[in-house]
């Protein structure tokens, strides 16, 4: 069960989500920021540019690159010489980075990047879903998903700490729902410089490009060696499972806030129905749960905070005794008629002794609103599954039949 | 000029390899306090077969098309970290420079990063065979622009890459040739000492791709200069400041073309003489334009 979050109401301010992220990046003391503007990420990099223009981030260079491809490529260079390096992007920009994402992970460069999640074209659509980052799941980046702007702010500092750990050294995407979080104004406690300095030590990588001690980065590895590089990447990902948990706990000890480690739970202890989801929809689901719990519906929430590495064991521990699991996905793996979280959850259960029905829904595609009534409808479907088994395993919700 | 080589012998380049020579001359000009970025290509593959490396300077390869951006990041980071003095050099082939990597290179030059880019122009995609690039000259037969019954090979002129880099406002752009190592070393040294993004375009004959004996790399390179097909010049702040004259050493292009298998069809096919004349016209235009 999640720890109680102590929020210091005295220190709360109301700011835009993008500002919260930019401020968090600022206090993490980056040395190089490189980004290309794209909606709905733009406000983050605008705020960072302003900080730089006002001299509020010492020893930091902002590179106005000509594309997202170059944004991340520039950070390969900066991170390799020992600079703490940051970018932000979304949607098409993230897809354009695809090849570079693999390269960053393969060279074990702990770059942190905020993804303001957005649908991908065609048709072009600027609103929120998770297709962009989910499409990058196999690139070797840690992926964390935030529920609200307090969490994305706090997650930013945690991400640097996780990525830069010597047993990890893997890049991290911190994902926030585009517009829903990036453009919303909410009260939060901004990360403070002094305590963040205490939490996050300076970036001192073991190996850098330095003419006094020449090293070769990004060598060519033939079949005799390539497998071992891939194995070590996977091992680093597995190491990050514990590091993500530990970092969330350390953060709680210092800042008094905790939004979960790999996962978080809400009302799961006695739940017959457990809903799994990621991102800002968590808030809506919690409200629905509160309402239904008053009517004695035994329902709980499993918030997935880390999608990569996939928290298989943590998920199994929570859903073991449920009677039905409902997975909500703001993405689809086309040709599978299912979302990624649904597919992964089912796959970790196979070959285990856990025999719980799992159903999936593809929701909120391209920013379609997900009202509480949609969640309630899904829960009544789940109740039907409890009674009479699975009829439809995975489906779209709120589909306008008249348009298709 | 340092006489020691910062590119260790024992790399996996072909006999007579142009890349090895170009890299060696570049490092002789830059000195040991530098960081080198290479895009994907022959140079990268032949010098860094893990767990071996030929580089006695810090070196990084990322991707085929991003050397300009990676160099930008290195240069910016060195500034942020207060590590001034270390030179940043990117060294890539014609494909990585003139085709797939042009955008990142253009962005880096437009932003004015302080680094030197060296294009090792062997006039085709040599790493995957011998395919046409924007550096492939008119009339050359490559595997993707082959001479055939109705084709004389590559139908396009070389992209004028030095002019493109001059147009970016670079304070220093120079052309070099493997046949003139002292000239190249001096130009690299000059380029790396000038503040801002500087560009060296090195003409680099490839024994495998062009089809000549492995002992002839330098001779072929020299002939390109002596025919006027590869003028050697420097451009400072947009103005041509220095040109290497060929004067009495001037040779007809036919002599250059006949040294190479990739132009062989021009001497066997009907109408080939007209094509050779077109190439001579390219050389004549260079001779006139640069006063060679």
Coordinates of N, CA, C and O in Angstrom, one line a residue, chain A residues 31-32 59-61 63-67 69-71 73-84 96 99-100 103 107 109 208-222 225 229, chain B residues 12 32-35 44-45 48-66 69-74 76-81 83 86 103-105 107-108 110-111 113:
Chain A
X31 N 23.6 20.5 -17.3 CA 24.7 21.3 -18.0 C 24.3 21.6 -19.4 O 24.8 22.5 -20.0
X32 N 23.6 20.7 -20.0 CA 23.1 20.9 -21.4 C 21.7 20.5 -21.6 O 21.2 19.5 -21.1
X59 N 26.1 27.3 -15.4 CA 26.9 26.3 -16.1 C 26.0 25.4 -16.9 O 26.1 24.2 -16.9
X60 N 25.1 26.0 -17.6 CA 24.2 25.2 -18.5 C 24.1 25.9 -19.9 O 24.0 27.1 -20.0
X61 N 24.2 25.1 -20.9 CA 24.1 25.5 -22.3 C 22.7 25.0 -22.8 O 22.4 23.9 -22.6
X63 N 20.8 24.3 -26.3 CA 21.1 24.2 -27.7 C 19.8 24.3 -28.5 O 18.9 23.4 -28.3
X64 N 19.6 25.3 -29.3 CA 18.4 25.4 -30.1 C 18.6 24.6 -31.4 O 18.9 25.1 -32.5
X65 N 18.4 23.3 -31.3 CA 18.6 22.4 -32.5 C 17.6 22.6 -33.6 O 16.6 23.3 -33.4
X66 N 17.9 22.0 -34.7 CA 17.0 22.1 -35.9 C 16.0 21.0 -36.0 O 15.2 20.9 -36.9
X67 N 16.0 20.0 -35.1 CA 15.1 18.9 -35.1 C 15.2 18.1 -33.8 O 16.2 18.2 -33.1
X69 N 15.6 15.0 -33.8 CA 16.7 14.0 -34.1 C 18.0 14.6 -33.6 O 18.8 13.9 -32.9
X70 N 18.3 15.8 -33.9 CA 19.5 16.5 -33.4 C 19.4 16.8 -31.9 O 20.5 16.8 -31.3
X71 N 18.2 17.1 -31.4 CA 18.1 17.4 -30.0 C 18.7 16.2 -29.2 O 19.6 16.4 -28.3
X73 N 20.6 13.7 -30.3 CA 21.9 13.4 -30.8 C 22.9 14.4 -30.1 O 24.0 13.9 -29.7
X74 N 22.6 15.6 -29.9 CA 23.5 16.6 -29.2 C 23.7 16.1 -27.8 O 24.8 16.2 -27.3
X75 N 22.7 15.5 -27.2 CA 22.8 15.1 -25.8 C 23.7 13.8 -25.7 O 24.3 13.6 -24.6
X76 N 23.8 13.1 -26.8 CA 24.7 12.0 -26.8 C 26.1 12.5 -26.6 O 26.9 12.0 -25.7
X77 N 26.4 13.6 -27.3 CA 27.8 14.2 -27.2 C 28.0 14.8 -25.8 O 29.0 14.6 -25.2
X78 N 27.0 15.5 -25.3 CA 27.1 16.2 -24.0 C 27.2 15.2 -22.9 O 28.1 15.4 -22.0
X79 N 26.4 14.2 -22.9 CA 26.4 13.2 -21.8 C 27.7 12.5 -21.8 O 28.2 12.1 -20.8
X80 N 28.2 12.2 -23.0 CA 29.5 11.4 -23.1 C 30.7 12.2 -22.6 O 31.7 11.6 -22.2
X81 N 30.6 13.5 -22.6 CA 31.7 14.2 -22.0 C 31.4 14.6 -20.5 O 32.2 15.3 -19.9
X82 N 30.3 14.1 -19.9 CA 30.1 14.2 -18.5 C 29.2 15.3 -18.1 O 29.1 15.7 -16.9
X83 N 28.3 15.7 -19.0 CA 27.4 16.8 -18.7 C 26.0 16.2 -18.4 O 25.5 15.3 -19.1
X84 N 25.4 16.7 -17.3 CA 24.0 16.2 -17.1 C 23.1 16.8 -18.2 O 23.2 18.0 -18.4
X96 N 10.6 10.8 -34.3 CA 11.8 11.2 -35.1 C 13.1 10.8 -34.3 O 14.1 10.5 -35.0
X99 N 15.6 6.3 -33.7 CA 16.9 5.6 -33.9 C 17.9 6.1 -32.8 O 18.7 5.3 -32.3
X100 N 17.8 7.4 -32.4 CA 18.7 7.9 -31.4 C 18.4 7.3 -30.0 O 19.3 7.1 -29.2
X103 N 20.4 4.4 -29.5 CA 21.8 4.7 -29.4 C 22.2 5.2 -28.0 O 23.2 4.8 -27.4
X107 N 24.7 3.1 -25.5 CA 25.9 3.7 -25.0 C 25.8 4.0 -23.5 O 26.7 4.6 -22.9
X109 N 24.0 6.1 -21.7 CA 24.0 7.5 -21.3 C 22.8 7.9 -20.6 O 21.7 7.8 -21.1
X208 N 34.2 9.0 -19.4 CA 33.8 10.1 -20.2 C 34.8 10.3 -21.4 O 35.9 9.7 -21.3
X209 N 34.5 11.1 -22.4 CA 35.4 11.5 -23.4 C 36.3 12.6 -22.9 O 35.8 13.7 -22.6
X210 N 37.6 12.2 -22.7 CA 38.5 13.2 -22.1 C 39.9 13.0 -22.8 O 40.4 11.8 -22.8
X211 N 40.4 14.0 -23.3 CA 41.7 13.9 -24.1 C 42.9 13.4 -23.2 O 43.9 12.9 -23.7
X212 N 42.7 13.6 -21.9 CA 43.8 13.1 -21.0 C 43.7 11.6 -20.8 O 44.7 11.0 -20.3
X213 N 42.6 11.0 -21.0 CA 42.4 9.6 -20.9 C 41.5 9.1 -22.0 O 40.3 8.8 -21.8
X214 N 42.1 9.0 -23.2 CA 41.2 8.7 -24.4 C 40.5 7.4 -24.3 O 41.1 6.3 -24.1
X215 N 39.2 7.4 -24.6 CA 38.4 6.2 -24.6 C 37.6 6.2 -25.9 O 37.3 7.3 -26.5
X216 N 37.2 5.1 -26.4 CA 36.4 4.9 -27.6 C 35.0 4.6 -27.2 O 34.7 3.6 -26.5
X217 N 34.0 5.5 -27.7 CA 32.6 5.2 -27.4 C 31.9 4.8 -28.7 O 32.2 5.4 -29.7
X218 N 31.0 3.9 -28.6 CA 30.2 3.6 -29.7 C 30.9 2.8 -30.8 O 30.8 3.0 -32.0
X219 N 31.8 1.8 -30.3 CA 32.5 1.0 -31.2 C 31.6 0.0 -32.0 O 30.4 0.0 -31.7
X220 N 32.2 -0.6 -32.9 CA 31.5 -1.6 -33.7 C 31.6 -3.0 -33.2 O 32.8 -3.4 -32.9
X221 N 30.5 -3.6 -32.9 CA 30.6 -5.0 -32.2 C 30.1 -6.0 -33.1 O 28.9 -6.0 -33.5
X222 N 30.9 -7.0 -33.4 CA 30.4 -8.1 -34.3 C 29.7 -9.2 -33.5 O 29.5 -9.0 -32.3
X225 N 30.4 -10.2 -29.9 CA 30.3 -9.4 -28.7 C 28.9 -8.7 -28.5 O 28.6 -8.3 -27.4
X229 N 26.5 -7.1 -25.0 CA 26.1 -5.7 -24.8 C 24.6 -5.7 -24.5 O 24.1 -5.0 -23.6
Chain B
X12 N 41.8 -1.9 -39.6 CA 41.3 -2.9 -40.6 C 41.0 -2.3 -42.0 O 40.1 -2.8 -42.7
X32 N 46.8 16.4 -30.0 CA 46.2 15.3 -29.2 C 45.1 15.8 -28.3 O 44.3 15.0 -27.8
X33 N 45.0 17.1 -28.0 CA 43.9 17.6 -27.1 C 42.7 17.8 -28.0 O 42.3 18.9 -28.2
X34 N 42.1 16.7 -28.4 CA 40.9 16.8 -29.2 C 39.9 15.7 -28.9 O 40.3 14.7 -28.3
X35 N 38.7 15.9 -29.3 CA 37.7 14.8 -29.2 C 37.1 14.6 -30.6 O 36.8 15.6 -31.3
X44 N 34.8 4.5 -39.3 CA 34.3 3.9 -38.0 C 34.4 2.4 -37.9 O 35.0 1.9 -36.9
X45 N 34.1 1.7 -38.9 CA 34.1 0.3 -38.9 C 35.5 -0.3 -38.8 O 35.8 -1.2 -38.1
X48 N 37.4 0.7 -35.2 CA 36.9 0.4 -33.8 C 36.2 -1.0 -33.7 O 35.1 -1.1 -33.2
X49 N 36.8 -2.1 -34.2 CA 36.1 -3.4 -34.0 C 36.3 -3.8 -32.6 O 37.4 -4.1 -32.2
X50 N 35.3 -3.7 -31.8 CA 35.4 -4.0 -30.4 C 36.0 -5.4 -30.2 O 35.6 -6.3 -30.9
X51 N 36.9 -5.6 -29.2 CA 37.4 -4.7 -28.2 C 38.6 -3.9 -28.6 O 39.3 -3.4 -27.7
X52 N 38.8 -3.7 -29.9 CA 40.0 -3.0 -30.3 C 39.6 -1.6 -30.7 O 38.5 -1.3 -31.1
X53 N 40.6 -0.7 -30.7 CA 40.4 0.7 -31.2 C 41.7 1.2 -31.7 O 42.8 0.9 -31.2
X54 N 41.7 2.0 -32.8 CA 42.9 2.6 -33.3 C 43.1 4.0 -32.8 O 44.1 4.7 -33.2
X55 N 42.2 4.5 -32.0 CA 42.2 5.9 -31.7 C 42.9 6.2 -30.4 O 42.6 5.7 -29.4
X56 N 43.9 7.1 -30.5 CA 44.7 7.5 -29.4 C 44.2 8.9 -28.8 O 44.8 9.5 -28.1
X57 N 43.0 9.2 -29.3 CA 42.3 10.4 -28.8 C 40.9 9.9 -28.5 O 40.4 8.9 -29.0
X58 N 40.2 10.6 -27.6 CA 38.8 10.2 -27.3 C 37.9 10.3 -28.6 O 38.0 11.3 -29.4
X59 N 37.2 9.3 -28.8 CA 36.4 9.1 -30.1 C 35.0 8.6 -29.8 O 34.9 7.8 -28.9
X60 N 34.1 9.1 -30.5 CA 32.7 8.6 -30.4 C 32.0 8.5 -31.7 O 32.2 9.3 -32.6
X61 N 31.3 7.3 -31.9 CA 30.4 7.1 -33.0 C 29.0 7.0 -32.5 O 28.8 6.3 -31.5
X62 N 28.1 7.7 -33.1 CA 26.7 7.5 -32.7 C 25.9 6.9 -33.8 O 25.6 5.7 -33.8
X63 N 25.6 7.7 -34.8 CA 24.8 7.2 -36.0 C 25.3 7.8 -37.3 O 26.3 8.5 -37.3
X64 N 24.7 7.4 -38.4 CA 25.1 7.8 -39.7 C 24.9 9.3 -39.9 O 25.7 10.0 -40.6
X65 N 23.7 9.8 -39.4 CA 23.3 11.1 -39.8 C 23.4 12.2 -38.7 O 22.8 13.2 -38.9
X66 N 24.1 12.0 -37.6 CA 24.0 13.0 -36.6 C 25.4 13.5 -36.1 O 25.4 14.1 -35.0
X69 N 25.4 17.1 -35.0 CA 24.6 17.3 -33.7 C 25.4 16.8 -32.5 O 25.5 17.4 -31.5
X70 N 26.0 15.6 -32.7 CA 26.8 15.1 -31.5 C 28.0 16.0 -31.2 O 28.3 16.3 -30.1
X71 N 28.6 16.5 -32.3 CA 29.7 17.5 -32.1 C 29.2 18.7 -31.4 O 29.9 19.3 -30.5
X72 N 28.0 19.2 -31.8 CA 27.4 20.4 -31.1 C 27.3 20.1 -29.6 O 27.6 21.0 -28.8
X73 N 26.8 19.0 -29.3 CA 26.6 18.6 -27.9 C 27.9 18.6 -27.1 O 28.0 19.1 -26.0
X74 N 28.9 18.0 -27.7 CA 30.2 17.9 -27.1 C 30.8 19.3 -26.8 O 31.2 19.7 -25.7
X76 N 29.2 22.2 -26.7 CA 28.4 22.9 -25.7 C 28.7 22.5 -24.3 O 28.8 23.3 -23.4
X77 N 28.8 21.1 -24.2 CA 29.1 20.6 -22.8 C 30.5 21.0 -22.3 O 30.6 21.3 -21.1
X78 N 31.5 21.0 -23.2 CA 32.8 21.4 -22.8 C 32.8 22.9 -22.2 O 33.4 23.2 -21.3
X79 N 32.0 23.7 -22.9 CA 31.8 25.1 -22.5 C 31.1 25.1 -21.1 O 31.6 25.8 -20.2
X80 N 30.0 24.4 -21.0 CA 29.3 24.4 -19.7 C 30.1 23.9 -18.6 O 30.0 24.4 -17.5
X81 N 31.0 22.9 -18.9 CA 31.8 22.3 -17.8 C 33.1 23.0 -17.6 O 33.9 22.6 -16.8
X83 N 35.6 23.3 -19.7 CA 36.8 22.6 -20.2 C 37.2 23.1 -21.5 O 37.3 22.4 -22.5
X86 N 40.0 22.0 -25.4 CA 39.9 20.7 -26.2 C 39.2 21.0 -27.5 O 38.1 21.6 -27.5
X103 N 21.5 17.7 -42.7 CA 20.6 18.5 -41.8 C 21.3 18.9 -40.5 O 21.3 20.0 -40.1
X104 N 21.8 17.8 -39.9 CA 22.5 18.0 -38.6 C 23.7 18.9 -38.7 O 24.0 19.7 -37.8
X105 N 24.4 18.7 -39.8 CA 25.6 19.5 -40.1 C 25.2 21.0 -40.3 O 25.8 21.9 -39.7
X107 N 22.5 22.5 -39.2 CA 22.1 23.0 -38.0 C 23.3 23.5 -37.1 O 23.3 24.6 -36.5
X108 N 24.3 22.6 -37.0 CA 25.4 22.9 -36.2 C 26.2 24.1 -36.7 O 26.6 25.0 -35.9
X110 N 24.9 26.6 -38.6 CA 24.0 27.8 -38.4 C 24.1 28.3 -37.0 O 24.1 29.5 -36.7
X111 N 24.2 27.4 -36.0 CA 24.3 27.8 -34.6 C 25.6 28.2 -34.2 O 25.8 28.8 -33.1
X113 N 28.6 26.5 -33.6 CA 29.4 25.7 -32.7 C 30.8 25.8 -33.1 O 31.2 25.7 -34.3

